[in-house]
Structures are given as C-alpha cells and as structure tokens.
PDB file of C-alpha atoms in Angstrom:
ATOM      1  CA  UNK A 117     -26.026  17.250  95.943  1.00  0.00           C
ATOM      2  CA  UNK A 118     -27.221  20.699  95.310  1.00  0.00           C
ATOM      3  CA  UNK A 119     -29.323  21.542  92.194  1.00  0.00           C
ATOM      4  CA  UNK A 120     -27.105  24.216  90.787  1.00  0.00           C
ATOM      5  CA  UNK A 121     -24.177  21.417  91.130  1.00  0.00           C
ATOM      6  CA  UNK A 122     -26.571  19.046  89.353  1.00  0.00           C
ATOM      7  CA  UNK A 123     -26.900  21.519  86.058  1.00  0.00           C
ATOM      8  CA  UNK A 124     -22.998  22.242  86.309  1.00  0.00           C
ATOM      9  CA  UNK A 125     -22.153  18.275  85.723  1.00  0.00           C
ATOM     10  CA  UNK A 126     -24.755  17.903  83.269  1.00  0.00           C
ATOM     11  CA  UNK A 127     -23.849  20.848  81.159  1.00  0.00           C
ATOM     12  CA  UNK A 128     -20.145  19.373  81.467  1.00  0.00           C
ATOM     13  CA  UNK A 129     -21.104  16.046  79.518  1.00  0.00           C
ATOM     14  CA  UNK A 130     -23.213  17.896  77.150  1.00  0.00           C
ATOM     15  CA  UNK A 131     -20.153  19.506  76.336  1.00  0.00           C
ATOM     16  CA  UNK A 132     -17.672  16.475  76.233  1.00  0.00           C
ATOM     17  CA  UNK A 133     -20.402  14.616  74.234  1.00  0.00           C
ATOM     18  CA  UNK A 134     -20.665  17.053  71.451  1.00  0.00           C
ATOM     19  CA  UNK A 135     -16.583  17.211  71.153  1.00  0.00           C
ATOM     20  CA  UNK A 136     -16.562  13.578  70.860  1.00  0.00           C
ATOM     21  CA  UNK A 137     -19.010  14.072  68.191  1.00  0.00           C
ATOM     22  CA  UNK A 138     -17.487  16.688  66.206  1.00  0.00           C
ATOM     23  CA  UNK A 139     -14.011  14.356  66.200  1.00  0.00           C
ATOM     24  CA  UNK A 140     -15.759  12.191  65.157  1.00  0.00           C
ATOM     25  CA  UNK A 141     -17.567  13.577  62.381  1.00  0.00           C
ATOM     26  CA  UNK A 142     -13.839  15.352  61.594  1.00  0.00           C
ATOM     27  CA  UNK A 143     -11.891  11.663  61.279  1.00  0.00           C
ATOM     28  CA  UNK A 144     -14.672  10.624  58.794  1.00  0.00           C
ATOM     29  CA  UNK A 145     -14.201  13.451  56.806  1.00  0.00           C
ATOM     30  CA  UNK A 146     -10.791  13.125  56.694  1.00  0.00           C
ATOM     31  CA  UNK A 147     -10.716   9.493  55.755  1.00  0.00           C
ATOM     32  CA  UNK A 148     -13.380  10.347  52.993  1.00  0.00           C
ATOM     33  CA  UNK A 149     -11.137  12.843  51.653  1.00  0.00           C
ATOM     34  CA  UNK A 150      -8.386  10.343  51.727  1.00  0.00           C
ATOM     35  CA  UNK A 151     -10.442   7.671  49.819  1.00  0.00           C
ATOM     36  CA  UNK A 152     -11.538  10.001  47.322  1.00  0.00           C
ATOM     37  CA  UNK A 153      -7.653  10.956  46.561  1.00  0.00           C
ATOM     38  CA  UNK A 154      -6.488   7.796  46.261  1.00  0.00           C
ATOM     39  CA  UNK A 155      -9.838   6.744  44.165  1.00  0.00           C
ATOM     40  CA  UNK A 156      -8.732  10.162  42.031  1.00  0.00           C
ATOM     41  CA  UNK A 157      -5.392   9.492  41.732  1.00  0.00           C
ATOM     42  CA  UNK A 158      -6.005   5.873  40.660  1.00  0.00           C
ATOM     43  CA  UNK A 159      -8.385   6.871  38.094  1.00  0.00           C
ATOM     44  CA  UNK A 160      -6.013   9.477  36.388  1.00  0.00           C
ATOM     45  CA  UNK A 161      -3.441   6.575  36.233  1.00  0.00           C
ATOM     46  CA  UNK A 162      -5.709   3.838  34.553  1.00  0.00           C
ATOM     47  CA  UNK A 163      -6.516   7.025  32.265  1.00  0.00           C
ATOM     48  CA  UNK A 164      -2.936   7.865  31.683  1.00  0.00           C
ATOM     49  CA  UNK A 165      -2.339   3.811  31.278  1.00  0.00           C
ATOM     50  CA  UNK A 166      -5.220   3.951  28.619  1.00  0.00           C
ATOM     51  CA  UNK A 167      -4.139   7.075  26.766  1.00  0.00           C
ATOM     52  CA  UNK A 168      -0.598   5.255  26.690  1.00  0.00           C
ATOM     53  CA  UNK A 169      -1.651   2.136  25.158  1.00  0.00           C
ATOM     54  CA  UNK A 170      -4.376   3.686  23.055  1.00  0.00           C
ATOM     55  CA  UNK A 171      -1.355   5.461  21.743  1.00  0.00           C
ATOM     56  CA  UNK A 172       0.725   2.613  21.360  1.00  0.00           C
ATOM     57  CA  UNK A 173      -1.754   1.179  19.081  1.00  0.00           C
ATOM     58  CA  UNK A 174      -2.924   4.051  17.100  1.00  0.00           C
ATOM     59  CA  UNK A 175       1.644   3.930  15.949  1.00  0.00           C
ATOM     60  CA  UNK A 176       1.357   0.353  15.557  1.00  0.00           C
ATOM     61  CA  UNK A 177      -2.038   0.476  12.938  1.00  0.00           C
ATOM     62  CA  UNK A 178       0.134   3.318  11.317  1.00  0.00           C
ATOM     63  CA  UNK A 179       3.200   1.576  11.079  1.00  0.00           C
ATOM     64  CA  UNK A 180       1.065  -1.345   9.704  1.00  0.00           C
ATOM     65  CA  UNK A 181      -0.863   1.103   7.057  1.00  0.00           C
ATOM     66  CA  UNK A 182       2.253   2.335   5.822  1.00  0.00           C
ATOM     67  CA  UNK A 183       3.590  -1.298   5.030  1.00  0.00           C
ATOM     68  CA  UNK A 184       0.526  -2.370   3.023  1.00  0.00           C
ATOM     69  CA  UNK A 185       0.766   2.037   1.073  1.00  0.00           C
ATOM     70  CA  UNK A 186       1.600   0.959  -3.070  1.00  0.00           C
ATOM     71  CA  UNK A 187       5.464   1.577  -4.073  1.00  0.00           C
ATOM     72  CA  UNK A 188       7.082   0.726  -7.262  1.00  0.00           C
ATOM     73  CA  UNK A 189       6.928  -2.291  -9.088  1.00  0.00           C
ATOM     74  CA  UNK A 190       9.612  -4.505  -9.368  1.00  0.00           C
ATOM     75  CA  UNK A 191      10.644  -6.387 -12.558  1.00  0.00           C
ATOM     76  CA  UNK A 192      10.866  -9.695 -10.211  1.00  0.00           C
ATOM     77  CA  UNK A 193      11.332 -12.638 -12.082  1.00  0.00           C
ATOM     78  CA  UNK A 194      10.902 -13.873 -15.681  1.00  0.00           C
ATOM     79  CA  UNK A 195       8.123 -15.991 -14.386  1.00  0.00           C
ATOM     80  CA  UNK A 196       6.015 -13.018 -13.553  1.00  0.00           C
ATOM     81  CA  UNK A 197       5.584 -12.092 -17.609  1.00  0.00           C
ATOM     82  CA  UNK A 198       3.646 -13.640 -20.169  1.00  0.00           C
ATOM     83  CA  UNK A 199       4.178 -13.098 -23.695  1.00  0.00           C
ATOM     84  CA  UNK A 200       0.674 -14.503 -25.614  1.00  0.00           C
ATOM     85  CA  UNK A 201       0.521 -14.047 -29.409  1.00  0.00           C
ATOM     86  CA  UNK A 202      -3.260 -13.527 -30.729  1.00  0.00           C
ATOM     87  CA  UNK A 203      -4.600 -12.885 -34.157  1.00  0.00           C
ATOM     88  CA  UNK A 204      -7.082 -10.464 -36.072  1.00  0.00           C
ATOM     89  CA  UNK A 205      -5.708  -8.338 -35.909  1.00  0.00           C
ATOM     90  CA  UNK A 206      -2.341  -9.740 -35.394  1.00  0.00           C
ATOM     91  CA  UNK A 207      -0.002  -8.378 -31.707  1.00  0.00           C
ATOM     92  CA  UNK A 208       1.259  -9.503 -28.927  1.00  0.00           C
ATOM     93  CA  UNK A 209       0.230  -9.517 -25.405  1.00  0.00           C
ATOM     94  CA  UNK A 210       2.702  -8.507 -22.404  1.00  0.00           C
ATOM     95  CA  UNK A 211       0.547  -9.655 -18.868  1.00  0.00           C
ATOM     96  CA  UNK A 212       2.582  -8.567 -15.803  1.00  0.00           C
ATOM     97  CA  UNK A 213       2.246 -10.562 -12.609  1.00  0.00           C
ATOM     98  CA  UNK A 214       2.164  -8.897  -9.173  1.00  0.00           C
ATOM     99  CA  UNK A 215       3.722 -11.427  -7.016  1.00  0.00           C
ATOM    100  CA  UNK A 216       4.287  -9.378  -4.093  1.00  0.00           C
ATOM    101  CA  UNK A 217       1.490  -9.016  -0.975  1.00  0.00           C
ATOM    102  CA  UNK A 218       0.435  -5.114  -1.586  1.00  0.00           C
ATOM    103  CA  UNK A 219      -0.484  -2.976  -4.836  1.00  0.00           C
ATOM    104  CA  UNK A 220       2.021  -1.555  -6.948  1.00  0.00           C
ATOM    105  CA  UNK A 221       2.739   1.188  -9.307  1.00  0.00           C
ATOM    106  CA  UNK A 222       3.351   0.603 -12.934  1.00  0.00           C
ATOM    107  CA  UNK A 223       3.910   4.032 -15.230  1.00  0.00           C
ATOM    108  CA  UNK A 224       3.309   4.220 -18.630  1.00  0.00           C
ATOM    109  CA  UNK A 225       4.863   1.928 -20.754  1.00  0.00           C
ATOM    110  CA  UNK A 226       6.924  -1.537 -20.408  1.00  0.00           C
ATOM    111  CA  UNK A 227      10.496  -1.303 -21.954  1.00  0.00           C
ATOM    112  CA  UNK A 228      11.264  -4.040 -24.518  1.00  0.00           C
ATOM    113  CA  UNK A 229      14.542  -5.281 -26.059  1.00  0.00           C
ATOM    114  CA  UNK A 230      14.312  -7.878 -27.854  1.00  0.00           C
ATOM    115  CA  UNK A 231      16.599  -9.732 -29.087  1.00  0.00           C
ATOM    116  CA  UNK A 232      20.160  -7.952 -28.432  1.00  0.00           C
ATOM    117  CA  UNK A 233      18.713  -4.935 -29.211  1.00  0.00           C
ATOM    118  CA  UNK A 234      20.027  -1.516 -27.159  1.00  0.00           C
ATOM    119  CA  UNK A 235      16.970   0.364 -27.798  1.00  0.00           C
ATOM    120  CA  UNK A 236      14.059  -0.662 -26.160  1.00  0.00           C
ATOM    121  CA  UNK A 237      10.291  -0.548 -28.710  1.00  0.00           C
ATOM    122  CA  UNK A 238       8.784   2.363 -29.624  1.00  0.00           C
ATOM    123  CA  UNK A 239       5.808   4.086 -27.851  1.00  0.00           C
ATOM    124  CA  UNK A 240       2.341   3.451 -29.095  1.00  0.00           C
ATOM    125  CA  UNK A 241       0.888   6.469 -26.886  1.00  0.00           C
ATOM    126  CA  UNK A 242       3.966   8.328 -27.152  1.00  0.00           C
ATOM    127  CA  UNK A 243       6.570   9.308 -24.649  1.00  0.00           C
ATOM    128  CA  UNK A 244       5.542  10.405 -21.701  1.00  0.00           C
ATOM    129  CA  UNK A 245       6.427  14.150 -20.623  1.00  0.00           C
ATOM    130  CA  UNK A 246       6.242  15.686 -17.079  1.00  0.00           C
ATOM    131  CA  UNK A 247       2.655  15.712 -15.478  1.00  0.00           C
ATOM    132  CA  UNK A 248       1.455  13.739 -18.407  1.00  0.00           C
ATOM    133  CA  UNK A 249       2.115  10.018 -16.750  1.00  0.00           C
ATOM    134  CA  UNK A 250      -0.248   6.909 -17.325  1.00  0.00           C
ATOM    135  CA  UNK A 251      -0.403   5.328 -13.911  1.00  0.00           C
ATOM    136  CA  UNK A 252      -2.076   2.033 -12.491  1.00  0.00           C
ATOM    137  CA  UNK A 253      -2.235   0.611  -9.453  1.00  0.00           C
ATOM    138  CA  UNK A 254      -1.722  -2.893  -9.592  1.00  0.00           C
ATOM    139  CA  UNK A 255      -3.149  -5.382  -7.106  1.00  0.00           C
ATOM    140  CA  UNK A 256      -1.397  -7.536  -4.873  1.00  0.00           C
ATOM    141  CA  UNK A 257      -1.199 -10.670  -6.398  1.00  0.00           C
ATOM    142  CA  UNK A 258      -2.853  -9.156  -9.670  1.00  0.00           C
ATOM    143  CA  UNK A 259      -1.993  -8.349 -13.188  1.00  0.00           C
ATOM    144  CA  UNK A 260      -0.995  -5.833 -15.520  1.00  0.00           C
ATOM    145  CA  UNK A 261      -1.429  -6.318 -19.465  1.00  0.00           C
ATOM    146  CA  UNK A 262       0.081  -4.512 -22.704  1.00  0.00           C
ATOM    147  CA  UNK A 263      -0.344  -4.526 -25.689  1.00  0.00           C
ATOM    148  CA  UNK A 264       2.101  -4.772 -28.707  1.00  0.00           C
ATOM    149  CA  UNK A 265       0.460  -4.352 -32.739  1.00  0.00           C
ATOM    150  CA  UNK A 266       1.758  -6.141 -35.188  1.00  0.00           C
ATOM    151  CA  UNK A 267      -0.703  -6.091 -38.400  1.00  0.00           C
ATOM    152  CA  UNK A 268       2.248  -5.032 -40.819  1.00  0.00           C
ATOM    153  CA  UNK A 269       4.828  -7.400 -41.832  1.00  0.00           C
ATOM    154  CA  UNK A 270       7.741  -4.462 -40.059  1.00  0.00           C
ATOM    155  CA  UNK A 271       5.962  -4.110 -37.022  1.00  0.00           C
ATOM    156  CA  UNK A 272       6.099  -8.371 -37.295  1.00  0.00           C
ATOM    157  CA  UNK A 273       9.596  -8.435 -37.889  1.00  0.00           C
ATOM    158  CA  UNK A 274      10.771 -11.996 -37.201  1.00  0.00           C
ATOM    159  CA  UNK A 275      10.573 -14.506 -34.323  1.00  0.00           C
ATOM    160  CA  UNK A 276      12.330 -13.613 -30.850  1.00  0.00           C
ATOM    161  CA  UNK A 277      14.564 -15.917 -28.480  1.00  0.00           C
ATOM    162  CA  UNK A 278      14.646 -13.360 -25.544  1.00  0.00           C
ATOM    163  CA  UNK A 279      13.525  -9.849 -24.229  1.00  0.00           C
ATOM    164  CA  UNK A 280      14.447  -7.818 -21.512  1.00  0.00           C
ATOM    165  CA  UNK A 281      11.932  -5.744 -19.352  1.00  0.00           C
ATOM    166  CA  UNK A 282      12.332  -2.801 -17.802  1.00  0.00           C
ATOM    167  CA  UNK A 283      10.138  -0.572 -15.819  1.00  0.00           C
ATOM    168  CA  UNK A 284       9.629   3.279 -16.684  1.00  0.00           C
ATOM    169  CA  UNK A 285      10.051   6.112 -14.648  1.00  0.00           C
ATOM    170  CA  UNK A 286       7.175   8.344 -13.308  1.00  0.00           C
ATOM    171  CA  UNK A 287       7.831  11.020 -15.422  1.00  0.00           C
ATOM    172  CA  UNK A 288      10.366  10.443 -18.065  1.00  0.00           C
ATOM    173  CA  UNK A 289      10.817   7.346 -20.786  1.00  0.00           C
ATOM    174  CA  UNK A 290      14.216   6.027 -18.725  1.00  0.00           C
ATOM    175  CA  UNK A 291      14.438   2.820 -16.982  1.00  0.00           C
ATOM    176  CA  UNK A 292      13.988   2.521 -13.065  1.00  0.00           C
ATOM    177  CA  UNK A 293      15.905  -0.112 -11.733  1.00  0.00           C
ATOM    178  CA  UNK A 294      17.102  -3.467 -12.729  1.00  0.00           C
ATOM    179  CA  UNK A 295      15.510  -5.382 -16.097  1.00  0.00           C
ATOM    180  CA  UNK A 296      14.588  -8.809 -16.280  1.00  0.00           C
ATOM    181  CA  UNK A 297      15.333 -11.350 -19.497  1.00  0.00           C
ATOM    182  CA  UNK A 298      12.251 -13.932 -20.282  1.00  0.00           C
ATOM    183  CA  UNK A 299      13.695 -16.407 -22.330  1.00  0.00           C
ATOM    184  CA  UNK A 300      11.285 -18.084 -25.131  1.00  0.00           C
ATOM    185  CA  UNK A 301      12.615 -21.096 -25.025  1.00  0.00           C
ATOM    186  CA  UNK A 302       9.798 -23.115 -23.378  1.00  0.00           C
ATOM    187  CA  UNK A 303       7.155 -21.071 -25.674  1.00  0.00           C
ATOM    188  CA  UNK A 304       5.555 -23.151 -27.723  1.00  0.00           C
ATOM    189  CA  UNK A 305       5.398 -20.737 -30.213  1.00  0.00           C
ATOM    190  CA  UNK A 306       7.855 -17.857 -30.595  1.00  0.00           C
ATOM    191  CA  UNK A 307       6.665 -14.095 -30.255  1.00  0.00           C
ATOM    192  CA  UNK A 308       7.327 -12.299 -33.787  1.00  0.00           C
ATOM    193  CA  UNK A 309       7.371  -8.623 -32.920  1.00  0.00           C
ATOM    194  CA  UNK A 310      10.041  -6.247 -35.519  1.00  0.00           C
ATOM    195  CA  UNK A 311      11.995  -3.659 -34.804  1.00  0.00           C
ATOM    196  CA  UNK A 312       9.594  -0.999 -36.150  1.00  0.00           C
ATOM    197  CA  UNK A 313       6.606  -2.283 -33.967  1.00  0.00           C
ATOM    198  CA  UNK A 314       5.660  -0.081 -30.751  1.00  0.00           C
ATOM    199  CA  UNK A 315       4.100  -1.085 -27.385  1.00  0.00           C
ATOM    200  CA  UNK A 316       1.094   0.567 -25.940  1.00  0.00           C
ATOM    201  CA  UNK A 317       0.712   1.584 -21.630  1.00  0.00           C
ATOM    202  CA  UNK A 318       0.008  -0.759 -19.480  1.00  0.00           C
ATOM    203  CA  UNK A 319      -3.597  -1.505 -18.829  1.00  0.00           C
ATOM    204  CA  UNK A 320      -5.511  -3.751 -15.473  1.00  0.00           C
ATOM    205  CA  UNK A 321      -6.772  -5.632 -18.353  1.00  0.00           C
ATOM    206  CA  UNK A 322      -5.799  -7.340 -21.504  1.00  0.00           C
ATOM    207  CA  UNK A 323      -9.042  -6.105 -23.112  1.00  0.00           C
ATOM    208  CA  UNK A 324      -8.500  -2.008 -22.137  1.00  0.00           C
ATOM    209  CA  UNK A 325      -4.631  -2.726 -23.546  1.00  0.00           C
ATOM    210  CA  UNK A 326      -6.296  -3.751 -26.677  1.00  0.00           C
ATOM    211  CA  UNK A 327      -8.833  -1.219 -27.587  1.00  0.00           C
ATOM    212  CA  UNK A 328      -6.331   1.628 -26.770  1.00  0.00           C
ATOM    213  CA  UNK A 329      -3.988  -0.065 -29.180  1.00  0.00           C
ATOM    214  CA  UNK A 330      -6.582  -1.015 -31.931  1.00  0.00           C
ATOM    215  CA  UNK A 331      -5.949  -4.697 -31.233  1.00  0.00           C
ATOM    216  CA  UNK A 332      -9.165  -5.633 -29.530  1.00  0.00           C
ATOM    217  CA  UNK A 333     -11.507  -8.510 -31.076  1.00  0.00           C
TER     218      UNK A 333
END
C-alpha cells in the first residue's frame, strides 16, 4: 500500500468519525429539548392546577365570610327577652338575646305594646329620622338591653299580662318584620309600665341603657 493511499483512508475515517460525532451530539440535543418541553409544559400545568384551586378556595373563604357578615335581627322567640323590674329610680329593663351563630343589627328602639294596645311606647331619644339611626351590632350569642323609666306613677301605669316586640327599621320608627308576644305569666312579679311611659335605644349593656335613660344606680 502506497503512502498517498495510506493518507486517503485515514482522512476518510477522520471524516466518518466526526459525522458520527456531530449525530450524536445532534440526538442529545434534541432529546434535551424534548425533556425540557415536557418538564415546561408540566410545570405550567401544576401552575395552572394551583392557580385553579388557589382560586377555588379564595370563593369558598368568601362564600364563608359572607355567611358569618351581620344582617337583621330577628324577633325569634319569646324566650329570647327578658323583662327585669329594678328600683331607684324605678323602670324596667328589656335584655334581648342573640340566639343565632353571627352578629346582628338592632336600630334604634324596641317596639312595645303592651297589653292590647295598637300603639307601640313612646320614644325616650325620640324618633329616629333619616341618617340619624342608633345602630349596634349585637354578638352572636350576645345581648342587647333597654331601658324603660318609670319614676312617675303615669309612666307606671299598672301591671302587664303580655307585650309584643317588634323590631325598627333602619331609618324610620315602622316595624320590620314579624313581632313576638312574651307572656308574663311565669314572672314572678308583673312588669308595671303605663301608657305614658317611653323606652330608650337599645344599648350592648344594661348599664349604657340606663345612664342614657337616667335610670342608672
């Protein structure tokens, strides 16, 4: 074998090794560039999975914070009112219980009828008028307390069987839904509370209902 054939054949697998090599190197690249795109598009779906659910739970805490937001009190039941007479100076106390699981909203004042009266009591603090509202916010499972003077013998009036209750409006002295009647019967003493007597806001405590009514101790 000559020399110059020699070079020739050696040159030749020079050449065939470097193609080898650069197919080589070309396969890996490609089957990087595959991994990488199904590593990408796996991330952006455990992303889009997370952004889903985070979602999901950001409507469900929502939902769940507007179930516990205040609304109206109801009347309920006569056996979520207390009438408690107390002396010097003589009136009566109203306590409201919040039997429900979330706050409330009482306005202004409670609406009594006593008796079979048609009109409910007077207003201590006066009517209320339109962006002039007393408001509370009354705890779940907490009370509400007003306070009723009766130092003169009208305001005293006589003992009562029975009262109905009715809650006030936001704005106006009208009754929002249905009343509720608290009979006396199982007092062991009778309220005494005339016609002329008037009843003050309601109040988060019995002592607050009884300094703005000049009843306190």
């Amino acid at each position: 074998m000559t020399a110059r054939r020699t070079r020739r054949r050696s040159a030749a697998y020079a050449a065939l090794a470097l193609g080898l090599a650069g197919s080589l190197a070309l396969t890996g690249c490609n089957s990087h560039s595959k991994k990488s795109k199904k590593s990408s598009s796996s991330s952006s779906k455990s992303k889009k999975r997370k952004i889903i659910g985070g979602g999901a739970a950001a409507a469900g805490a929502g939902a769940g914070a507007a179930s516990r937001k205040p609304t109206y009190c109801t009347t309920g039941t006569s056996a979520d009112f207390t009438f408690t007479t107390r002396t010097n100076p003589s009136h009566v106390i109203v306590k409201y219980h919040n039997s429900k699981s979330r706050s409330c909203y009482l306005y202004n004042s409670p609406m009594l009828y006593f008796g079979t009266s048609k009109q409910p009591l007077g207003y201590f603090e006066g009517p209320p008028s339109f962006g002039d509202s007393q408001r509370i916010e009354v705890p779940a499972r907490g009370n509400a307390y007003a306070s009723i003077p009766t130092t003169n013998a009208a305001d005293k009036g006589t003992k009562q069987k029975l009262v109905k209750i009715g809650f006030m409006n936001a704005t106006e002295p009208t009754q929002r839904g249905l009343s509720t009647t608290v009979n006396f019967s199982q007092y062991a003493s009778l309220p005494s509370v005339g016609k002329t007597a008037k009843v003050g806001d309601w109040y988060l405590t019995d002592k607050l209902a009884e300094i703005k009514t000049n009843t306190g101790h």
